[in-house]
Amino acid sequence: MANKFVTRARGDGAGAAAGTQTVWTQFEIDCIARGEVPWYSFELPKRPPMLPLFGKVKTFFSMRQCYFTSPGPAARLLKSQKMVDETNEFMITSITRQEREQGSFTSGRMV
């Protein structure tokens, strides 16, 4: 039984989930082509994206047995931008300075 588990684990694709420089560059190009802002590391030395190919890893269970939530709306969608704008407007106009300070204090950081 252990041999079956090890064989299955070696073939699941998790070892390649980190990708290569070619994959990272292609993700960046595709993101820019869609009109989105790609993720960049501000650390020195520059850190690669975290497991960009993780979605291609084969799970131990069939898809019928697993339940996944759908991904969130893409950042470029008008609906997403409208939600962000509404949140920003609420934060600017509806919350007093004291409420903002209380929220920041309870979250463990001061604004």
PDB file of N, CA and C in Angstrom:
ATOM      1  N   MET A   1       0.822  -1.198   0.000  1.00  0.00           N
ATOM      2  CA  MET A   1       0.000   0.000   0.000  1.00  0.00           C
ATOM      3  C   MET A   1       0.864   1.259   0.000  1.00  0.00           C
ATOM      4  N   ALA A   2       1.928   1.228   0.781  1.00  0.00           N
ATOM      5  CA  ALA A   2       2.806   2.405   0.846  1.00  0.00           C
ATOM      6  C   ALA A   2       3.448   2.681  -0.505  1.00  0.00           C
ATOM      7  N   ASN A   3       3.818   1.635  -1.223  1.00  0.00           N
ATOM      8  CA  ASN A   3       4.425   1.821  -2.550  1.00  0.00           C
ATOM      9  C   ASN A   3       3.458   2.497  -3.511  1.00  0.00           C
ATOM     10  N   LYS A   4       2.177   2.148  -3.438  1.00  0.00           N
ATOM     11  CA  LYS A   4       1.174   2.787  -4.291  1.00  0.00           C
ATOM     12  C   LYS A   4       1.054   4.268  -3.948  1.00  0.00           C
ATOM     13  N   PHE A   5       1.073   4.560  -2.667  1.00  0.00           N
ATOM     14  CA  PHE A   5       0.972   5.951  -2.222  1.00  0.00           C
ATOM     15  C   PHE A   5       2.181   6.758  -2.706  1.00  0.00           C
ATOM     16  N   VAL A   6       3.376   6.208  -2.558  1.00  0.00           N
ATOM     17  CA  VAL A   6       4.597   6.903  -2.972  1.00  0.00           C
ATOM     18  C   VAL A   6       4.608   7.102  -4.485  1.00  0.00           C
ATOM     19  N   THR A   7       4.217   6.072  -5.225  1.00  0.00           N
ATOM     20  CA  THR A   7       4.180   6.174  -6.688  1.00  0.00           C
ATOM     21  C   THR A   7       3.193   7.257  -7.118  1.00  0.00           C
ATOM     22  N   ARG A   8       2.037   7.281  -6.480  1.00  0.00           N
ATOM     23  CA  ARG A   8       1.028   8.297  -6.809  1.00  0.00           C
ATOM     24  C   ARG A   8       1.525   9.703  -6.442  1.00  0.00           C
ATOM     25  N   ALA A   9       2.194   9.834  -5.323  1.00  0.00           N
ATOM     26  CA  ALA A   9       2.704  11.135  -4.889  1.00  0.00           C
ATOM     27  C   ALA A   9       3.784  11.654  -5.821  1.00  0.00           C
ATOM     28  N   ARG A  10       4.609  10.772  -6.341  1.00  0.00           N
ATOM     29  CA  ARG A  10       5.677  11.203  -7.261  1.00  0.00           C
ATOM     30  C   ARG A  10       5.129  11.655  -8.606  1.00  0.00           C
ATOM     31  N   GLY A  11       3.976  11.164  -8.993  1.00  0.00           N
ATOM     32  CA  GLY A  11       3.421  11.497 -10.302  1.00  0.00           C
ATOM     33  C   GLY A  11       2.343  12.559 -10.282  1.00  0.00           C
ATOM     34  N   ASP A  12       2.124  13.217  -9.144  1.00  0.00           N
ATOM     35  CA  ASP A  12       1.020  14.170  -9.064  1.00  0.00           C
ATOM     36  C   ASP A  12       1.326  15.540  -9.650  1.00  0.00           C
ATOM     37  N   GLY A  13       2.592  15.835  -9.917  1.00  0.00           N
ATOM     38  CA  GLY A  13       2.960  17.113 -10.518  1.00  0.00           C
ATOM     39  C   GLY A  13       3.262  18.215  -9.517  1.00  0.00           C
ATOM     40  N   ALA A  14       3.237  17.910  -8.232  1.00  0.00           N
ATOM     41  CA  ALA A  14       3.507  18.936  -7.218  1.00  0.00           C
ATOM     42  C   ALA A  14       4.949  19.421  -7.286  1.00  0.00           C
ATOM     43  N   GLY A  15       5.858  18.560  -7.690  1.00  0.00           N
ATOM     44  CA  GLY A  15       7.258  18.957  -7.791  1.00  0.00           C
ATOM     45  C   GLY A  15       7.507  20.016  -8.846  1.00  0.00           C
ATOM     46  N   ALA A  16       6.634  20.070  -9.848  1.00  0.00           N
ATOM     47  CA  ALA A  16       6.783  21.051 -10.926  1.00  0.00           C
ATOM     48  C   ALA A  16       5.874  22.257 -10.748  1.00  0.00           C
ATOM     49  N   ALA A  17       5.154  22.331  -9.631  1.00  0.00           N
ATOM     50  CA  ALA A  17       4.182  23.412  -9.421  1.00  0.00           C
ATOM     51  C   ALA A  17       4.830  24.787  -9.313  1.00  0.00           C
ATOM     52  N   ALA A  18       6.107  24.825  -8.959  1.00  0.00           N
ATOM     53  CA  ALA A  18       6.795  26.115  -8.857  1.00  0.00           C
ATOM     54  C   ALA A  18       7.044  26.739 -10.219  1.00  0.00           C
ATOM     55  N   GLY A  19       7.054  25.941 -11.279  1.00  0.00           N
ATOM     56  CA  GLY A  19       7.251  26.463 -12.620  1.00  0.00           C
ATOM     57  C   GLY A  19       8.717  26.773 -12.908  1.00  0.00           C
ATOM     58  N   THR A  20       8.944  27.421 -14.034  1.00  0.00           N
ATOM     59  CA  THR A  20      10.280  27.812 -14.469  1.00  0.00           C
ATOM     60  C   THR A  20      10.256  29.287 -14.851  1.00  0.00           C
ATOM     61  N   GLN A  21      11.404  29.830 -15.145  1.00  0.00           N
ATOM     62  CA  GLN A  21      11.480  31.242 -15.553  1.00  0.00           C
ATOM     63  C   GLN A  21      10.620  31.493 -16.788  1.00  0.00           C
ATOM     64  N   THR A  22      10.576  30.543 -17.702  1.00  0.00           N
ATOM     65  CA  THR A  22       9.758  30.689 -18.911  1.00  0.00           C
ATOM     66  C   THR A  22       8.281  30.803 -18.551  1.00  0.00           C
ATOM     67  N   VAL A  23       7.808  29.959 -17.641  1.00  0.00           N
ATOM     68  CA  VAL A  23       6.407  29.982 -17.206  1.00  0.00           C
ATOM     69  C   VAL A  23       6.098  31.298 -16.515  1.00  0.00           C
ATOM     70  N   TRP A  24       6.990  31.759 -15.633  1.00  0.00           N
ATOM     71  CA  TRP A  24       6.760  33.012 -14.906  1.00  0.00           C
ATOM     72  C   TRP A  24       6.668  34.188 -15.864  1.00  0.00           C
ATOM     73  N   THR A  25       7.552  34.218 -16.863  1.00  0.00           N
ATOM     74  CA  THR A  25       7.542  35.303 -17.845  1.00  0.00           C
ATOM     75  C   THR A  25       6.258  35.262 -18.664  1.00  0.00           C
ATOM     76  N   GLN A  26       5.808  34.053 -19.042  1.00  0.00           N
ATOM     77  CA  GLN A  26       4.572  33.919 -19.822  1.00  0.00           C
ATOM     78  C   GLN A  26       3.362  34.369 -19.013  1.00  0.00           C
ATOM     79  N   PHE A  27       3.316  34.046 -17.717  1.00  0.00           N
ATOM     80  CA  PHE A  27       2.228  34.524 -16.860  1.00  0.00           C
ATOM     81  C   PHE A  27       2.197  36.043 -16.823  1.00  0.00           C
ATOM     82  N   GLU A  28       3.364  36.661 -16.728  1.00  0.00           N
ATOM     83  CA  GLU A  28       3.459  38.126 -16.691  1.00  0.00           C
ATOM     84  C   GLU A  28       2.947  38.732 -17.997  1.00  0.00           C
ATOM     85  N   ILE A  29       3.371  38.172 -19.125  1.00  0.00           N
ATOM     86  CA  ILE A  29       2.955  38.667 -20.437  1.00  0.00           C
ATOM     87  C   ILE A  29       1.447  38.517 -20.612  1.00  0.00           C
ATOM     88  N   ASP A  30       0.903  37.348 -20.213  1.00  0.00           N
ATOM     89  CA  ASP A  30      -0.540  37.109 -20.333  1.00  0.00           C
ATOM     90  C   ASP A  30      -1.340  38.070 -19.463  1.00  0.00           C
ATOM     91  N   CYS A  31      -0.846  38.332 -18.276  1.00  0.00           N
ATOM     92  CA  CYS A  31      -1.532  39.242 -17.356  1.00  0.00           C
ATOM     93  C   CYS A  31      -1.588  40.655 -17.935  1.00  0.00           C
ATOM     94  N   ILE A  32      -0.487  41.123 -18.464  1.00  0.00           N
ATOM     95  CA  ILE A  32      -0.426  42.459 -19.076  1.00  0.00           C
ATOM     96  C   ILE A  32      -1.341  42.516 -20.295  1.00  0.00           C
ATOM     97  N   ALA A  33      -1.392  41.434 -21.085  1.00  0.00           N
ATOM     98  CA  ALA A  33      -2.251  41.394 -22.273  1.00  0.00           C
ATOM     99  C   ALA A  33      -3.730  41.479 -21.900  1.00  0.00           C
ATOM    100  N   ARG A  34      -4.103  40.959 -20.726  1.00  0.00           N
ATOM    101  CA  ARG A  34      -5.489  41.035 -20.254  1.00  0.00           C
ATOM    102  C   ARG A  34      -5.810  42.394 -19.635  1.00  0.00           C
ATOM    103  N   GLY A  35      -4.806  43.257 -19.498  1.00  0.00           N
ATOM    104  CA  GLY A  35      -5.018  44.573 -18.911  1.00  0.00           C
ATOM    105  C   GLY A  35      -4.938  44.568 -17.397  1.00  0.00           C
ATOM    106  N   GLU A  36      -4.364  43.522 -16.815  1.00  0.00           N
ATOM    107  CA  GLU A  36      -4.223  43.418 -15.367  1.00  0.00           C
ATOM    108  C   GLU A  36      -2.789  43.740 -14.965  1.00  0.00           C
ATOM    109  N   VAL A  37      -2.578  43.954 -13.689  1.00  0.00           N
ATOM    110  CA  VAL A  37      -1.249  44.247 -13.171  1.00  0.00           C
ATOM    111  C   VAL A  37      -0.642  42.954 -12.651  1.00  0.00           C
ATOM    112  N   PRO A  38       0.491  42.523 -13.194  1.00  0.00           N
ATOM    113  CA  PRO A  38       1.103  41.286 -12.705  1.00  0.00           C
ATOM    114  C   PRO A  38       1.705  41.463 -11.318  1.00  0.00           C
ATOM    115  N   TRP A  39       1.878  40.347 -10.628  1.00  0.00           N
ATOM    116  CA  TRP A  39       2.475  40.362  -9.297  1.00  0.00           C
ATOM    117  C   TRP A  39       3.990  40.438  -9.437  1.00  0.00           C
ATOM    118  N   TYR A  40       4.594  41.341  -8.675  1.00  0.00           N
ATOM    119  CA  TYR A  40       6.048  41.458  -8.648  1.00  0.00           C
ATOM    120  C   TYR A  40       6.516  41.376  -7.203  1.00  0.00           C
ATOM    121  N   SER A  41       7.626  40.713  -6.996  1.00  0.00           N
ATOM    122  CA  SER A  41       8.227  40.636  -5.670  1.00  0.00           C
ATOM    123  C   SER A  41       9.057  41.891  -5.437  1.00  0.00           C
ATOM    124  N   PHE A  42       8.900  42.499  -4.259  1.00  0.00           N
ATOM    125  CA  PHE A  42       9.696  43.663  -3.898  1.00  0.00           C
ATOM    126  C   PHE A  42      10.900  43.263  -3.051  1.00  0.00           C
ATOM    127  N   GLU A  43      11.069  41.971  -2.831  1.00  0.00           N
ATOM    128  CA  GLU A  43      12.181  41.487  -2.022  1.00  0.00           C
ATOM    129  C   GLU A  43      13.459  41.458  -2.862  1.00  0.00           C
ATOM    130  N   LEU A  44      14.578  41.518  -2.188  1.00  0.00           N
ATOM    131  CA  LEU A  44      15.873  41.384  -2.851  1.00  0.00           C
ATOM    132  C   LEU A  44      16.606  40.220  -2.217  1.00  0.00           C
ATOM    133  N   PRO A  45      16.994  39.232  -2.947  1.00  0.00           N
ATOM    134  CA  PRO A  45      16.794  39.059  -4.387  1.00  0.00           C
ATOM    135  C   PRO A  45      15.319  38.798  -4.712  1.00  0.00           C
ATOM    136  N   LYS A  46      14.954  39.137  -5.935  1.00  0.00           N
ATOM    137  CA  LYS A  46      13.569  39.018  -6.377  1.00  0.00           C
ATOM    138  C   LYS A  46      13.104  37.568  -6.240  1.00  0.00           C
ATOM    139  N   ARG A  47      11.937  37.378  -5.616  1.00  0.00           N
ATOM    140  CA  ARG A  47      11.396  36.050  -5.369  1.00  0.00           C
ATOM    141  C   ARG A  47      10.415  35.688  -6.486  1.00  0.00           C
ATOM    142  N   PRO A  48      10.425  34.437  -6.953  1.00  0.00           N
ATOM    143  CA  PRO A  48       9.479  34.026  -7.994  1.00  0.00           C
ATOM    144  C   PRO A  48       8.068  33.878  -7.417  1.00  0.00           C
ATOM    145  N   PRO A  49       7.055  33.795  -8.284  1.00  0.00           N
ATOM    146  CA  PRO A  49       5.688  33.578  -7.812  1.00  0.00           C
ATOM    147  C   PRO A  49       5.588  32.261  -7.036  1.00  0.00           C
ATOM    148  N   MET A  50       4.643  32.199  -6.126  1.00  0.00           N
ATOM    149  CA  MET A  50       4.497  30.993  -5.311  1.00  0.00           C
ATOM    150  C   MET A  50       3.573  29.991  -6.003  1.00  0.00           C
ATOM    151  N   LEU A  51       4.118  28.895  -6.452  1.00  0.00           N
ATOM    152  CA  LEU A  51       3.399  27.763  -7.033  1.00  0.00           C
ATOM    153  C   LEU A  51       2.357  28.167  -8.084  1.00  0.00           C
ATOM    154  N   PRO A  52       2.794  28.824  -9.165  1.00  0.00           N
ATOM    155  CA  PRO A  52       1.822  29.258 -10.169  1.00  0.00           C
ATOM    156  C   PRO A  52       1.149  28.106 -10.909  1.00  0.00           C
ATOM    157  N   LEU A  53       1.748  26.931 -10.900  1.00  0.00           N
ATOM    158  CA  LEU A  53       1.163  25.784 -11.597  1.00  0.00           C
ATOM    159  C   LEU A  53       0.472  24.819 -10.640  1.00  0.00           C
ATOM    160  N   PHE A  54       0.149  25.256  -9.446  1.00  0.00           N
ATOM    161  CA  PHE A  54      -0.458  24.367  -8.463  1.00  0.00           C
ATOM    162  C   PHE A  54      -1.808  23.841  -8.937  1.00  0.00           C
ATOM    163  N   GLY A  55      -2.501  24.586  -9.761  1.00  0.00           N
ATOM    164  CA  GLY A  55      -3.791  24.142 -10.286  1.00  0.00           C
ATOM    165  C   GLY A  55      -3.683  22.919 -11.177  1.00  0.00           C
ATOM    166  N   LYS A  56      -2.486  22.597 -11.646  1.00  0.00           N
ATOM    167  CA  LYS A  56      -2.288  21.424 -12.499  1.00  0.00           C
ATOM    168  C   LYS A  56      -1.879  20.192 -11.712  1.00  0.00           C
ATOM    169  N   VAL A  57      -1.760  20.307 -10.392  1.00  0.00           N
ATOM    170  CA  VAL A  57      -1.417  19.161  -9.559  1.00  0.00           C
ATOM    171  C   VAL A  57      -2.625  18.242  -9.485  1.00  0.00           C
ATOM    172  N   LYS A  58      -2.391  16.942  -9.694  1.00  0.00           N
ATOM    173  CA  LYS A  58      -3.469  15.959  -9.618  1.00  0.00           C
ATOM    174  C   LYS A  58      -3.767  15.669  -8.154  1.00  0.00           C
ATOM    175  N   THR A  59      -5.025  15.738  -7.782  1.00  0.00           N
ATOM    176  CA  THR A  59      -5.400  15.466  -6.403  1.00  0.00           C
ATOM    177  C   THR A  59      -5.502  13.964  -6.162  1.00  0.00           C
ATOM    178  N   PHE A  60      -5.472  13.573  -4.903  1.00  0.00           N
ATOM    179  CA  PHE A  60      -5.614  12.162  -4.560  1.00  0.00           C
ATOM    180  C   PHE A  60      -7.044  11.683  -4.732  1.00  0.00           C
ATOM    181  N   PHE A  61      -7.974  12.600  -4.774  1.00  0.00           N
ATOM    182  CA  PHE A  61      -9.378  12.255  -4.893  1.00  0.00           C
ATOM    183  C   PHE A  61      -9.879  12.676  -6.254  1.00  0.00           C
ATOM    184  N   SER A  62     -10.931  12.016  -6.715  1.00  0.00           N
ATOM    185  CA  SER A  62     -11.506  12.443  -7.989  1.00  0.00           C
ATOM    186  C   SER A  62     -12.248  13.748  -7.775  1.00  0.00           C
ATOM    187  N   MET A  63     -12.468  14.471  -8.828  1.00  0.00           N
ATOM    188  CA  MET A  63     -13.134  15.763  -8.729  1.00  0.00           C
ATOM    189  C   MET A  63     -14.569  15.611  -8.218  1.00  0.00           C
ATOM    190  N   ARG A  64     -15.172  14.449  -8.391  1.00  0.00           N
ATOM    191  CA  ARG A  64     -16.534  14.230  -7.900  1.00  0.00           C
ATOM    192  C   ARG A  64     -16.575  14.172  -6.381  1.00  0.00           C
ATOM    193  N   GLN A  65     -15.474  13.790  -5.777  1.00  0.00           N
ATOM    194  CA  GLN A  65     -15.435  13.670  -4.327  1.00  0.00           C
ATOM    195  C   GLN A  65     -15.018  14.969  -3.650  1.00  0.00           C
ATOM    196  N   CYS A  66     -14.434  15.882  -4.382  1.00  0.00           N
ATOM    197  CA  CYS A  66     -13.943  17.132  -3.801  1.00  0.00           C
ATOM    198  C   CYS A  66     -14.873  18.279  -4.179  1.00  0.00           C
ATOM    199  N   TYR A  67     -15.007  19.201  -3.277  1.00  0.00           N
ATOM    200  CA  TYR A  67     -15.820  20.382  -3.537  1.00  0.00           C
ATOM    201  C   TYR A  67     -14.926  21.606  -3.421  1.00  0.00           C
ATOM    202  N   PHE A  68     -14.860  22.376  -4.477  1.00  0.00           N
ATOM    203  CA  PHE A  68     -14.028  23.570  -4.498  1.00  0.00           C
ATOM    204  C   PHE A  68     -14.918  24.771  -4.743  1.00  0.00           C
ATOM    205  N   THR A  69     -14.580  25.872  -4.135  1.00  0.00           N
ATOM    206  CA  THR A  69     -15.310  27.099  -4.428  1.00  0.00           C
ATOM    207  C   THR A  69     -14.802  27.655  -5.743  1.00  0.00           C
ATOM    208  N   SER A  70     -15.621  28.426  -6.395  1.00  0.00           N
ATOM    209  CA  SER A  70     -15.199  29.022  -7.651  1.00  0.00           C
ATOM    210  C   SER A  70     -14.243  30.175  -7.364  1.00  0.00           C
ATOM    211  N   PRO A  71     -13.364  30.482  -8.291  1.00  0.00           N
ATOM    212  CA  PRO A  71     -12.437  31.596  -8.064  1.00  0.00           C
ATOM    213  C   PRO A  71     -13.198  32.918  -8.008  1.00  0.00           C
ATOM    214  N   GLY A  72     -12.617  33.881  -7.360  1.00  0.00           N
ATOM    215  CA  GLY A  72     -13.232  35.203  -7.258  1.00  0.00           C
ATOM    216  C   GLY A  72     -13.269  35.891  -8.604  1.00  0.00           C
ATOM    217  N   PRO A  73     -13.995  36.974  -8.703  1.00  0.00           N
ATOM    218  CA  PRO A  73     -14.085  37.679  -9.982  1.00  0.00           C
ATOM    219  C   PRO A  73     -12.733  38.272 -10.366  1.00  0.00           C
ATOM    220  N   ALA A  74     -12.471  38.282 -11.655  1.00  0.00           N
ATOM    221  CA  ALA A  74     -11.218  38.844 -12.143  1.00  0.00           C
ATOM    222  C   ALA A  74     -11.176  40.335 -11.854  1.00  0.00           C
ATOM    223  N   ALA A  75      -9.990  40.816 -11.587  1.00  0.00           N
ATOM    224  CA  ALA A  75      -9.818  42.221 -11.201  1.00  0.00           C
ATOM    225  C   ALA A  75     -10.208  43.182 -12.317  1.00  0.00           C
ATOM    226  N   ARG A  76     -10.164  42.731 -13.542  1.00  0.00           N
ATOM    227  CA  ARG A  76     -10.432  43.639 -14.655  1.00  0.00           C
ATOM    228  C   ARG A  76     -11.925  43.803 -14.951  1.00  0.00           C
ATOM    229  N   LEU A  77     -12.767  42.976 -14.341  1.00  0.00           N
ATOM    230  CA  LEU A  77     -14.186  43.054 -14.624  1.00  0.00           C
ATOM    231  C   LEU A  77     -14.788  44.334 -14.048  1.00  0.00           C
ATOM    232  N   LEU A  78     -15.739  44.892 -14.761  1.00  0.00           N
ATOM    233  CA  LEU A  78     -16.395  46.123 -14.332  1.00  0.00           C
ATOM    234  C   LEU A  78     -17.096  45.920 -12.992  1.00  0.00           C
ATOM    235  N   LYS A  79     -17.704  44.738 -12.799  1.00  0.00           N
ATOM    236  CA  LYS A  79     -18.395  44.447 -11.547  1.00  0.00           C
ATOM    237  C   LYS A  79     -17.409  44.477 -10.377  1.00  0.00           C
ATOM    238  N   SER A  80     -16.227  43.904 -10.573  1.00  0.00           N
ATOM    239  CA  SER A  80     -15.214  43.896  -9.521  1.00  0.00           C
ATOM    240  C   SER A  80     -14.768  45.307  -9.192  1.00  0.00           C
ATOM    241  N   GLN A  81     -14.533  46.099 -10.214  1.00  0.00           N
ATOM    242  CA  GLN A  81     -14.097  47.481  -9.990  1.00  0.00           C
ATOM    243  C   GLN A  81     -15.179  48.274  -9.277  1.00  0.00           C
ATOM    244  N   LYS A  82     -16.448  48.001  -9.603  1.00  0.00           N
ATOM    245  CA  LYS A  82     -17.550  48.691  -8.950  1.00  0.00           C
ATOM    246  C   LYS A  82     -17.575  48.342  -7.456  1.00  0.00           C
ATOM    247  N   MET A  83     -17.340  47.057  -7.124  1.00  0.00           N
ATOM    248  CA  MET A  83     -17.322  46.644  -5.715  1.00  0.00           C
ATOM    249  C   MET A  83     -16.175  47.317  -4.966  1.00  0.00           C
ATOM    250  N   VAL A  84     -15.030  47.410  -5.594  1.00  0.00           N
ATOM    251  CA  VAL A  84     -13.877  48.064  -4.967  1.00  0.00           C
ATOM    252  C   VAL A  84     -14.170  49.549  -4.752  1.00  0.00           C
ATOM    253  N   ASP A  85     -14.757  50.188  -5.762  1.00  0.00           N
ATOM    254  CA  ASP A  85     -15.095  51.609  -5.645  1.00  0.00           C
ATOM    255  C   ASP A  85     -16.104  51.853  -4.520  1.00  0.00           C
ATOM    256  N   GLU A  86     -17.103  50.965  -4.393  1.00  0.00           N
ATOM    257  CA  GLU A  86     -18.094  51.110  -3.326  1.00  0.00           C
ATOM    258  C   GLU A  86     -17.441  50.974  -1.957  1.00  0.00           C
ATOM    259  N   THR A  87     -16.539  50.024  -1.819  1.00  0.00           N
ATOM    260  CA  THR A  87     -15.848  49.827  -0.543  1.00  0.00           C
ATOM    261  C   THR A  87     -14.993  51.038  -0.204  1.00  0.00           C
ATOM    262  N   ASN A  88     -14.247  51.533  -1.173  1.00  0.00           N
ATOM    263  CA  ASN A  88     -13.420  52.714  -0.936  1.00  0.00           C
ATOM    264  C   ASN A  88     -14.262  53.926  -0.566  1.00  0.00           C
ATOM    265  N   GLU A  89     -15.372  54.110  -1.251  1.00  0.00           N
ATOM    266  CA  GLU A  89     -16.259  55.238  -0.954  1.00  0.00           C
ATOM    267  C   GLU A  89     -16.806  55.126   0.462  1.00  0.00           C
ATOM    268  N   PHE A  90     -17.189  53.919   0.857  1.00  0.00           N
ATOM    269  CA  PHE A  90     -17.684  53.708   2.221  1.00  0.00           C
ATOM    270  C   PHE A  90     -16.604  54.029   3.244  1.00  0.00           C
ATOM    271  N   MET A  91     -15.388  53.572   2.991  1.00  0.00           N
ATOM    272  CA  MET A  91     -14.290  53.799   3.925  1.00  0.00           C
ATOM    273  C   MET A  91     -13.960  55.290   4.052  1.00  0.00           C
ATOM    274  N   ILE A  92     -14.134  56.034   2.979  1.00  0.00           N
ATOM    275  CA  ILE A  92     -13.782  57.456   2.997  1.00  0.00           C
ATOM    276  C   ILE A  92     -14.890  58.295   3.624  1.00  0.00           C
ATOM    277  N   THR A  93     -16.148  58.006   3.277  1.00  0.00           N
ATOM    278  CA  THR A  93     -17.234  58.896   3.683  1.00  0.00           C
ATOM    279  C   THR A  93     -18.034  58.436   4.896  1.00  0.00           C
ATOM    280  N   SER A  94     -18.116  57.156   5.148  1.00  0.00           N
ATOM    281  CA  SER A  94     -19.045  56.655   6.154  1.00  0.00           C
ATOM    282  C   SER A  94     -18.415  56.338   7.501  1.00  0.00           C
ATOM    283  N   ILE A  95     -17.127  56.283   7.594  1.00  0.00           N
ATOM    284  CA  ILE A  95     -16.476  55.905   8.839  1.00  0.00           C
ATOM    285  C   ILE A  95     -15.770  57.116   9.427  1.00  0.00           C
ATOM    286  N   THR A  96     -16.011  57.347  10.707  1.00  0.00           N
ATOM    287  CA  THR A  96     -15.343  58.470  11.370  1.00  0.00           C
ATOM    288  C   THR A  96     -13.898  58.102  11.676  1.00  0.00           C
ATOM    289  N   ARG A  97     -13.107  59.092  11.975  1.00  0.00           N
ATOM    290  CA  ARG A  97     -11.707  58.861  12.320  1.00  0.00           C
ATOM    291  C   ARG A  97     -11.596  57.952  13.541  1.00  0.00           C
ATOM    292  N   GLN A  98     -12.476  58.178  14.528  1.00  0.00           N
ATOM    293  CA  GLN A  98     -12.442  57.361  15.739  1.00  0.00           C
ATOM    294  C   GLN A  98     -12.760  55.896  15.418  1.00  0.00           C
ATOM    295  N   GLU A  99     -13.761  55.656  14.566  1.00  0.00           N
ATOM    296  CA  GLU A  99     -14.099  54.283  14.183  1.00  0.00           C
ATOM    297  C   GLU A  99     -12.945  53.623  13.432  1.00  0.00           C
ATOM    298  N   ARG A 100     -12.294  54.398  12.563  1.00  0.00           N
ATOM    299  CA  ARG A 100     -11.158  53.862  11.816  1.00  0.00           C
ATOM    300  C   ARG A 100     -10.010  53.498  12.758  1.00  0.00           C
ATOM    301  N   GLU A 101      -9.751  54.359  13.755  1.00  0.00           N
ATOM    302  CA  GLU A 101      -8.697  54.083  14.732  1.00  0.00           C
ATOM    303  C   GLU A 101      -9.033  52.854  15.571  1.00  0.00           C
ATOM    304  N   GLN A 102     -10.292  52.718  15.951  1.00  0.00           N
ATOM    305  CA  GLN A 102     -10.700  51.550  16.737  1.00  0.00           C
ATOM    306  C   GLN A 102     -10.523  50.267  15.919  1.00  0.00           C
ATOM    307  N   GLY A 103     -10.923  50.310  14.666  1.00  0.00           N
ATOM    308  CA  GLY A 103     -10.740  49.147  13.795  1.00  0.00           C
ATOM    309  C   GLY A 103      -9.290  48.797  13.582  1.00  0.00           C
ATOM    310  N   SER A 104      -8.461  49.816  13.413  1.00  0.00           N
ATOM    311  CA  SER A 104      -7.032  49.571  13.233  1.00  0.00           C
ATOM    312  C   SER A 104      -6.407  49.030  14.517  1.00  0.00           C
ATOM    313  N   PHE A 105      -6.862  49.538  15.646  1.00  0.00           N
ATOM    314  CA  PHE A 105      -6.314  49.076  16.923  1.00  0.00           C
ATOM    315  C   PHE A 105      -6.671  47.610  17.167  1.00  0.00           C
ATOM    316  N   THR A 106      -7.912  47.235  16.853  1.00  0.00           N
ATOM    317  CA  THR A 106      -8.329  45.849  17.097  1.00  0.00           C
ATOM    318  C   THR A 106      -7.702  44.891  16.103  1.00  0.00           C
ATOM    319  N   SER A 107      -7.271  45.392  14.951  1.00  0.00           N
ATOM    320  CA  SER A 107      -6.625  44.503  13.978  1.00  0.00           C
ATOM    321  C   SER A 107      -5.139  44.337  14.271  1.00  0.00           C
ATOM    322  N   GLY A 108      -4.636  45.022  15.304  1.00  0.00           N
ATOM    323  CA  GLY A 108      -3.258  44.837  15.707  1.00  0.00           C
ATOM    324  C   GLY A 108      -2.280  45.827  15.124  1.00  0.00           C
ATOM    325  N   ARG A 109      -2.768  46.826  14.386  1.00  0.00           N
ATOM    326  CA  ARG A 109      -1.853  47.824  13.826  1.00  0.00           C
ATOM    327  C   ARG A 109      -2.528  49.179  13.854  1.00  0.00           C
ATOM    328  N   MET A 110      -1.740  50.184  13.883  1.00  0.00           N
ATOM    329  CA  MET A 110      -2.269  51.551  13.886  1.00  0.00           C
ATOM    330  C   MET A 110      -2.102  52.156  12.504  1.00  0.00           C
ATOM    331  N   VAL A 111      -3.077  52.942  12.081  1.00  0.00           N
ATOM    332  CA  VAL A 111      -3.027  53.591  10.770  1.00  0.00           C
ATOM    333  C   VAL A 111      -2.382  54.939  10.916  1.00  0.00           C
TER     334      VAL A 111
END
